[in-house]
Coordinates of C-alpha atoms in Angstrom, one line a residue:
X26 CA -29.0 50.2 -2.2
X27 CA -25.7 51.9 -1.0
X28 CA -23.7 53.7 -3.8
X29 CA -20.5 52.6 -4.5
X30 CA -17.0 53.7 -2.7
X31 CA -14.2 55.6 -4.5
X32 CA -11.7 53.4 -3.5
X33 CA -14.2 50.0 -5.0
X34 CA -13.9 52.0 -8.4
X35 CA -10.5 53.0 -8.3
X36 CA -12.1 57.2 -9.4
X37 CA -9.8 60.0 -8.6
X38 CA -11.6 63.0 -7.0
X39 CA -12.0 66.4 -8.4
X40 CA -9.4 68.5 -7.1
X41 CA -11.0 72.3 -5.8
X42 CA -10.0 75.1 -7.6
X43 CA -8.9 77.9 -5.4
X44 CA -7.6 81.9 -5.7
X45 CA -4.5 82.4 -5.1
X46 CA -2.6 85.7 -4.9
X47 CA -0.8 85.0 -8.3
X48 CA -4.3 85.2 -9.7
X49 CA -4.1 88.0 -12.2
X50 CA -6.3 91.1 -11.7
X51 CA -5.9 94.6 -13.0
X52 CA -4.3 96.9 -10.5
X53 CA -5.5 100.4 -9.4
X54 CA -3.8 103.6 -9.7
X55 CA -3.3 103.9 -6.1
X56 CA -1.1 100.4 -6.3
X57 CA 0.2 101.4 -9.4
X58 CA 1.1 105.0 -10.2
X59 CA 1.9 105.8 -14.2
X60 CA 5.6 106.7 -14.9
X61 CA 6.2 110.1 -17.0
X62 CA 9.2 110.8 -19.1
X63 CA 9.7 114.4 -18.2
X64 CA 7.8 115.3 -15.1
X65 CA 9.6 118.4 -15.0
X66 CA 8.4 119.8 -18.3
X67 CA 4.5 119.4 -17.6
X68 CA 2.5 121.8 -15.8
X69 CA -0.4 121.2 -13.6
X70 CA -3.0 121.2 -16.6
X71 CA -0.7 119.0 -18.9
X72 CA -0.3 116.5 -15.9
X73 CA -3.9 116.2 -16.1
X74 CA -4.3 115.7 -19.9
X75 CA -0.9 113.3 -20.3
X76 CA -2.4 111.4 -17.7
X77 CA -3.2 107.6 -18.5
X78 CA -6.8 107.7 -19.0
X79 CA -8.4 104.7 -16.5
X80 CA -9.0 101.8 -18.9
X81 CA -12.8 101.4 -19.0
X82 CA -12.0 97.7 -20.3
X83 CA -10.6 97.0 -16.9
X84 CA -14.0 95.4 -15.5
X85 CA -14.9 93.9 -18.7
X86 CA -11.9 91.8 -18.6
X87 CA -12.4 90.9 -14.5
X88 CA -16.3 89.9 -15.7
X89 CA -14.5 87.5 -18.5
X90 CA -12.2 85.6 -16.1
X91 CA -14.8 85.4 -13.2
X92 CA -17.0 83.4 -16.0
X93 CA -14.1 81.9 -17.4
X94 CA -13.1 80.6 -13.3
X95 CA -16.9 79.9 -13.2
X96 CA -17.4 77.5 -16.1
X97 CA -14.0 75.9 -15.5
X98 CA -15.8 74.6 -12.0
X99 CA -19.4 74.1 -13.4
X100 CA -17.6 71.7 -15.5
X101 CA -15.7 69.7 -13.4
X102 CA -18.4 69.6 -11.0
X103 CA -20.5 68.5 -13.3
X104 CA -18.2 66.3 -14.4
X105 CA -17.7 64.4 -11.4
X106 CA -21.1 64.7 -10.5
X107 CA -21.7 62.5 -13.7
X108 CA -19.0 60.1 -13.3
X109 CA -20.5 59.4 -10.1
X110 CA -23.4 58.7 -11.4
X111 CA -22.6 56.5 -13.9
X112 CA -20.6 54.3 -11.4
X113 CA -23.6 54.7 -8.8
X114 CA -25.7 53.1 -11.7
X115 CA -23.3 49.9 -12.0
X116 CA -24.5 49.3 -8.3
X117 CA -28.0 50.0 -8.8
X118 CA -30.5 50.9 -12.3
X119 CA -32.8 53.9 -12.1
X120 CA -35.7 51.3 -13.1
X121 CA -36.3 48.1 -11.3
X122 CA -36.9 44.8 -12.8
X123 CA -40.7 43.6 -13.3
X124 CA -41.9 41.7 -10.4
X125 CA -44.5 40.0 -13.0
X126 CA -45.7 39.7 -16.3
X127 CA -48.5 40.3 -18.1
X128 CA -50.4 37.3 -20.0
X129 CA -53.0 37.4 -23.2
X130 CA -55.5 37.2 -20.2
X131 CA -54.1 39.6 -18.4
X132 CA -53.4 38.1 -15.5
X133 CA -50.2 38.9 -13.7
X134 CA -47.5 36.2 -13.5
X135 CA -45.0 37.0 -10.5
X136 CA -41.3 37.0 -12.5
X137 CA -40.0 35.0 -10.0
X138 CA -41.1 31.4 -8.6
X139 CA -39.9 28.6 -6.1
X140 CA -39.8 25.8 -8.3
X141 CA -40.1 22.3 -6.3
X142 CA -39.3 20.1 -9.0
X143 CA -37.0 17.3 -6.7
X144 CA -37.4 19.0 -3.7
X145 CA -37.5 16.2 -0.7
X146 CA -40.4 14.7 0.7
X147 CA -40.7 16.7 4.1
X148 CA -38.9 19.5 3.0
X149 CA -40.6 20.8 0.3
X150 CA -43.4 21.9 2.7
X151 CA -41.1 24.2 4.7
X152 CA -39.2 25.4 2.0
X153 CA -43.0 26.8 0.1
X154 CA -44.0 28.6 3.4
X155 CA -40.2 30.5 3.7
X156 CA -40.4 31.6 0.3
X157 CA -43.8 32.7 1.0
X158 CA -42.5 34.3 4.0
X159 CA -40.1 36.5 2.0
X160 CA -42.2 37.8 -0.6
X161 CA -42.7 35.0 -3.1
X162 CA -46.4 34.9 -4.1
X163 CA -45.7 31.8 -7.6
X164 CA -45.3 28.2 -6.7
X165 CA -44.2 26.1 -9.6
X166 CA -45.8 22.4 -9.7
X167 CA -46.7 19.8 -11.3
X168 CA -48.5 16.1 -10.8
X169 CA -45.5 14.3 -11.9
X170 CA -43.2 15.9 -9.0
X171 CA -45.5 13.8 -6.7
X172 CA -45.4 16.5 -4.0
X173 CA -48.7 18.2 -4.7
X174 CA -50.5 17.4 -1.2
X175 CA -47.5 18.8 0.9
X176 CA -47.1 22.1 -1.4
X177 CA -50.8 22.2 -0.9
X178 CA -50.6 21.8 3.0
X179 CA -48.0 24.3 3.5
X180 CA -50.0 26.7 1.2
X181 CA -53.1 26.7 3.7
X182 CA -50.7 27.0 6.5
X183 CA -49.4 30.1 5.2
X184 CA -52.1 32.0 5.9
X185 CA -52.0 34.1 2.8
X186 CA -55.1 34.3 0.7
X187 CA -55.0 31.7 -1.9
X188 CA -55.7 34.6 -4.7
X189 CA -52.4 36.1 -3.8
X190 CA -50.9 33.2 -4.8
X191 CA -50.3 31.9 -8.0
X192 CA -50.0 28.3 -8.4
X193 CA -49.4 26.1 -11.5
X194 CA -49.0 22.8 -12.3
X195 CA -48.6 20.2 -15.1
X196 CA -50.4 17.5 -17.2
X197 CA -48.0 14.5 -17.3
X198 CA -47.4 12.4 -20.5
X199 CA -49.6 10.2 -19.4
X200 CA -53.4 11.4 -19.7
X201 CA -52.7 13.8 -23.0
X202 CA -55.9 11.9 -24.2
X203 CA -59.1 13.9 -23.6
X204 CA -61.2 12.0 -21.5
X205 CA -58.1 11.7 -19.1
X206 CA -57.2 15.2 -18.7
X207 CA -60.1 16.5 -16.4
X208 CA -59.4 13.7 -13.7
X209 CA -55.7 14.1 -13.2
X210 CA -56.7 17.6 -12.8
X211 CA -59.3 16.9 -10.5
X212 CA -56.6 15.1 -8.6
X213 CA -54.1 17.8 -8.6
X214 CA -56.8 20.5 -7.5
X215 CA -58.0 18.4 -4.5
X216 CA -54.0 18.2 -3.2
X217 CA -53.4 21.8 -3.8
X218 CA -56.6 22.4 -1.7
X219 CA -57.6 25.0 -4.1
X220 CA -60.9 24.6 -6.7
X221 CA -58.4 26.3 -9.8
X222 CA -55.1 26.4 -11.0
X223 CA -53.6 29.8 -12.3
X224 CA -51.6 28.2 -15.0
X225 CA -51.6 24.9 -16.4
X226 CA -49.3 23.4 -18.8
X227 CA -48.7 20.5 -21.0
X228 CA -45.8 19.0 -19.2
X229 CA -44.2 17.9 -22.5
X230 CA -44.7 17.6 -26.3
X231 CA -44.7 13.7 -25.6
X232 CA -48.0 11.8 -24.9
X233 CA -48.0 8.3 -23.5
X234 CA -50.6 5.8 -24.1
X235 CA -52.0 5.3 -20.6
X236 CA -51.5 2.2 -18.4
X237 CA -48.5 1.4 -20.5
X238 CA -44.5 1.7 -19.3
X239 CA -44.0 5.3 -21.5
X240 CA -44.9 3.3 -24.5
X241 CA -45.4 6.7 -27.0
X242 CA -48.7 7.8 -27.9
X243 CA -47.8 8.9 -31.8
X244 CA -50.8 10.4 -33.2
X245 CA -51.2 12.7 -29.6
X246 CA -47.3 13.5 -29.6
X247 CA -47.8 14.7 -33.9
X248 CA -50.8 16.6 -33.0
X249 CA -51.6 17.9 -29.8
X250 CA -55.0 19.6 -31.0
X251 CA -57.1 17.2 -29.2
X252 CA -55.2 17.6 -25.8
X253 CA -55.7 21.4 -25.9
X254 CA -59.0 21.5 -26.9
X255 CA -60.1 20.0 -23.6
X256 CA -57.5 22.4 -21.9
X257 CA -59.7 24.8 -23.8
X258 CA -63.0 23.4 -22.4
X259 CA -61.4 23.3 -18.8
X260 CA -60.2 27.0 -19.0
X261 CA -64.3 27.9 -19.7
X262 CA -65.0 25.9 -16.8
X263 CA -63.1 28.1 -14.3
X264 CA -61.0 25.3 -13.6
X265 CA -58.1 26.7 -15.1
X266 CA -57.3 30.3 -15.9
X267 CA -53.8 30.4 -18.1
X268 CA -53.2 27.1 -20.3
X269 CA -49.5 26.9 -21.8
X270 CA -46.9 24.4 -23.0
X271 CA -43.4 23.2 -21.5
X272 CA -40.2 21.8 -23.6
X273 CA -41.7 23.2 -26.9
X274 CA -39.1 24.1 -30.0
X275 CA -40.5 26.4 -32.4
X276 CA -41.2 23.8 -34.8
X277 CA -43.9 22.3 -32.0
X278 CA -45.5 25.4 -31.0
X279 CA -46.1 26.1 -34.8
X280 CA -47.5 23.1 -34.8
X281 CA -50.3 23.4 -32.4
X282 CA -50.7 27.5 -33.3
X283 CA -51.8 26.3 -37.0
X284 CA -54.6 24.5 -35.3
X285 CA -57.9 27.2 -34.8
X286 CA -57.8 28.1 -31.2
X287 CA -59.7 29.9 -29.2
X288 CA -56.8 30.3 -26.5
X289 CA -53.2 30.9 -27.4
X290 CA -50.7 29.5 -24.9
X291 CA -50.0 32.0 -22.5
X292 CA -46.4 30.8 -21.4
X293 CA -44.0 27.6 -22.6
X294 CA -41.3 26.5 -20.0
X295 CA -38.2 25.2 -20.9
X296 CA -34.8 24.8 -19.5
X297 CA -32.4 28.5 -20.0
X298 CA -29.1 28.6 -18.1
X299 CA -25.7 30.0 -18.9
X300 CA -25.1 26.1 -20.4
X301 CA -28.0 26.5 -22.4
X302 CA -29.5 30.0 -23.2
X303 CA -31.5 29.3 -26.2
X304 CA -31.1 32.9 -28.0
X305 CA -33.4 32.0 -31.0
X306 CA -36.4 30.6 -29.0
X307 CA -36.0 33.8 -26.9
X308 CA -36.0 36.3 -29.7
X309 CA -38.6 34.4 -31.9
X310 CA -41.2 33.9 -28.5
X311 CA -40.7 37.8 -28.0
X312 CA -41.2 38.4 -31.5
X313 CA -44.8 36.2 -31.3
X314 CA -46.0 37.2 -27.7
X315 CA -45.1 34.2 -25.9
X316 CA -43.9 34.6 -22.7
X317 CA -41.1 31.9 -21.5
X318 CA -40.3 30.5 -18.3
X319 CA -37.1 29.1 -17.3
X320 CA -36.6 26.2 -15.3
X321 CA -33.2 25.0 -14.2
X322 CA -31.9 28.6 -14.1
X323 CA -28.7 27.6 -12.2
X324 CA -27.7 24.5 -14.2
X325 CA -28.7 21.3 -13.6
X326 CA -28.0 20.2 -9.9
X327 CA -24.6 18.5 -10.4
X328 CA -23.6 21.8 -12.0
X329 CA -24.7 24.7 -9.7
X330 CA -21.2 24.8 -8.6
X331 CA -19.7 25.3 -12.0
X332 CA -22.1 27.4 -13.2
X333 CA -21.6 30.0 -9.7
X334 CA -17.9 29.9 -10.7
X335 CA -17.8 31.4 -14.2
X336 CA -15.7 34.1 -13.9
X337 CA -17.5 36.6 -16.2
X338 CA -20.6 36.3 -13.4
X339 CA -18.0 36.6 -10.5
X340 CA -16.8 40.0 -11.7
X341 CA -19.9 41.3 -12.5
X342 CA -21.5 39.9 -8.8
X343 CA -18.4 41.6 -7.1
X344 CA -19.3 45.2 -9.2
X345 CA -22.6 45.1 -8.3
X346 CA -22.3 43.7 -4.7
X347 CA -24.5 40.5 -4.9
X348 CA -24.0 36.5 -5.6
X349 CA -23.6 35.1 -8.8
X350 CA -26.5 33.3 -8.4
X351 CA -28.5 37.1 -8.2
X352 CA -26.7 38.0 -11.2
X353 CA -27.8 34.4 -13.3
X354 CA -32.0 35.1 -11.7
X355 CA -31.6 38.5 -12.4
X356 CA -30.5 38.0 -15.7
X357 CA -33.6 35.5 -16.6
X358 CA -35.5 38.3 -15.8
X359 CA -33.9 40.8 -18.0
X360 CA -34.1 38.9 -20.7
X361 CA -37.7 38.8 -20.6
X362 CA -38.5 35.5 -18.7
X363 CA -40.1 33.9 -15.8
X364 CA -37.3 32.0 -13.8
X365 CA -38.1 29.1 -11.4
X366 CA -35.2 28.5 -9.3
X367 CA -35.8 25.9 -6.6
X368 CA -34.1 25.2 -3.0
X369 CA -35.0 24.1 0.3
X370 CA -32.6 26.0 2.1
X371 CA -34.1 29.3 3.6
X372 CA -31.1 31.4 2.8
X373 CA -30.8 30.6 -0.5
X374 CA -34.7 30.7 -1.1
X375 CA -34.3 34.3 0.8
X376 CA -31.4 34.8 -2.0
X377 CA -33.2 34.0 -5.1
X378 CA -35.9 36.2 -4.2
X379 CA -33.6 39.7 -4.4
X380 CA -32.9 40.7 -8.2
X381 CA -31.3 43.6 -9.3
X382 CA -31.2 45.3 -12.9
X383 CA -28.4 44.5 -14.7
X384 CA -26.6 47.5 -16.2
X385 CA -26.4 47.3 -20.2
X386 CA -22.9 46.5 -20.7
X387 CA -23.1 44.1 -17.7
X388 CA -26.0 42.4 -19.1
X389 CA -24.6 42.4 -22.7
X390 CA -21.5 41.0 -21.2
X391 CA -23.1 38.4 -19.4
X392 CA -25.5 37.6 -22.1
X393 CA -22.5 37.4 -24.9
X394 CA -20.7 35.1 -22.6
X395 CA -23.6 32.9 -22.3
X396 CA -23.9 32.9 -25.8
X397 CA -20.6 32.3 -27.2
X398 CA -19.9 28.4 -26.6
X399 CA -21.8 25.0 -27.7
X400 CA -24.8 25.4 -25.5
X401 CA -25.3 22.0 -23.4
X402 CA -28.8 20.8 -22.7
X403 CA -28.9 19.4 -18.8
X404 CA -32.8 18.0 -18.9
X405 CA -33.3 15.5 -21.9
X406 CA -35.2 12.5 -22.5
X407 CA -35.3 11.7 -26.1
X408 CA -33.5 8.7 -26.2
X409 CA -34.9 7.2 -23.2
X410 CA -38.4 7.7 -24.7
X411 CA -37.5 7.5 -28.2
X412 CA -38.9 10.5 -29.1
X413 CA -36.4 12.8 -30.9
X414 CA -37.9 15.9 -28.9
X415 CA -35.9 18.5 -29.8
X416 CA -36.4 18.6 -33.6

């Protein structure tokens, strides 16, 4: 990354000190012969002993000043030297940010994703092989998206190994009742084209009763035990490798954690974006080893626009020469979170790939500004299923 310009930080340079002639120095007796009152009244041997003695101070003093002239420049060169540093670090962190994260299994979960929640039939295909193009190795899925047999086209296509490529997908509302779960899966694997899934989640704290139009399941939605226990089975199968939860609160994920079990969820995803940066379930799932993912990172579709216009992410884009939308993934990141953004366009996919460390007070800026107004939720359907999901 290139280090910044004087003139894009508006620093002054450090003028050079030089020696000039008006430089005081201590003069020799040649330059400077002494003066006698009464020349005429000393003899040869008096001249000698009225003589000003040669000051043996004289080189002491020239020693002083050249350290003096010395530390004067060590200092501003070190000076500038740190300023320069400091503004070089506004471009670009001495430590990079993670490119995964480790699980309670200790698998590695790539930090960044292409999420392809929405993304159009005959598109999403093209858009999972760029990303895989530029680096990303974490596809983020689910049966509901209905797009599972053309993300697991592509994914053969690509020619990268499937275990360099971590995959995950979801259990709808839908078959949260345990004799249910293993087929959906089933189905899921066989459009993936893969025999496992690296992560596998329970799509939402909601369970339907099947065959029915969303009609709520009420002793499955109170207590999810049952559901994970068979996630539970599936993960000693090989089937699955991480099991985790998505649209949690805290109250839910207490809910299921009170239950004995023999795996803890490895990950819960829920929607974080500048509109809705949830700074409690953040600091709580730090605080109790639960690593979040965030979905919607931009703001829900209508708002990506608004979101890339705040002007607190503008300036802090322009200092650090990248797009808002770096400085929102980036962010995610810093904060401790897997972030799923999702596009089909190849530039943008390209885009969302590159993060960059904030610096502190850029990231405490951004993070304070994110944090300061009523935080507005984008992806919510209590009322339509009458399931007051939140609380």
């Amino acid at each position: 990354m290139a280090f910044p310009s004087s003139k894009h930080y508006n620093y002054l340079p450090v003028s050079v000190l030089e020696e000039t002639e008006s430089s005081p120095r201590p003069r020799s007796d040649l330059e400077a012969p002494p003066k006698y009152s009464h020349v005429e009244e000393v003899d040869e041997l008096d001249y000698a002993a009225t003589r000003p003695a040669k000051r043996p101070e004289s080189w002491k003093k020239a020693a002083a000043l050249i350290l003096i002239v010395g530390a004067v420049l060590y200092l501003a060169v070190s000076g500038f030297r740190n300023a320069f540093e400091r503004i070089g670090s506004m471009r670009c962190s001495g430590h990079k940010l993670p490119n995964s994260f480790t699980l309670p299994s200790g698998d590695q979960i790539p930090s960044v994703a292409l999420g392809v929640w929405l993304a159009e039939k005959g598109k999403v295909g093209e858009a999972v092989k760029t990303a895989l193009k530029n680096g990303y190795r974490h596809i983020d899925g689910a049966w509901a998206y209905g797009n599972e047999a053309e993300v697991g086209e592509a994914l053969r296509e690509s020619g990268i190994p499937r275990k360099e490529v971590w995959i995950t997908s979801k259990l709808w509302n839908a078959f949260h009742a345990p004799g249910d779960i293993e087929p959906v899966l089933d189905e899921s694997l066989s459009k993936l084209g893969t025999d496992y899934v690296d992560l596998y989640l329970i799509h939402w704290p909601v369970a339907f009763k099947k065959d029915t139009d969303n009609e709520v399941d009420w002793n499955l939605t109170d207590n999810p035990y049952p559901t994970w226990q068979k996630l539970e089975e599936l993960v000693e199968k090989g089937k699955i490798r991480n099991i985790g939860i998505s649209n949690f609160n805290i109250r839910r994920i207490q809910n299921l954690t009170s239950n004995p079990l023999k795996v803890r969820p490895a990950v819960n995803q829920v929607e974080l974006s500048y509109w809705n940066p949830q700074p409690e379930l953040v600091k709580w799932s730090k605080e109790n080893g639960l690593l979040l993912e965030a979905y919607s990172p931009l703001g829900s579709a209508e708002r990506v626009k608004e979101t890339l216009e705040v002007p607190e992410v503008k300036k802090i884009a322009k200092i650090l020469g990248i797009t808002p939308a770096q400085v929102y993934i980036s962010w995610h990141v810093q904060r401790g979170t897997v972030v799923l953004p999702k596009s089909v366009t190849p530039s943008r996919i390209e885009e969302n790939f590159r993060i960059t460390r904030l610096p502190q007070p850029l990231f405490d800026e951004l993070e304070k500004a994110a944090t300061s107004h009523k935080p507005e939720r984008s992806v919510d359907p209590s009322e339509r299923w009458g399931v007051d999901i939140w609380n």
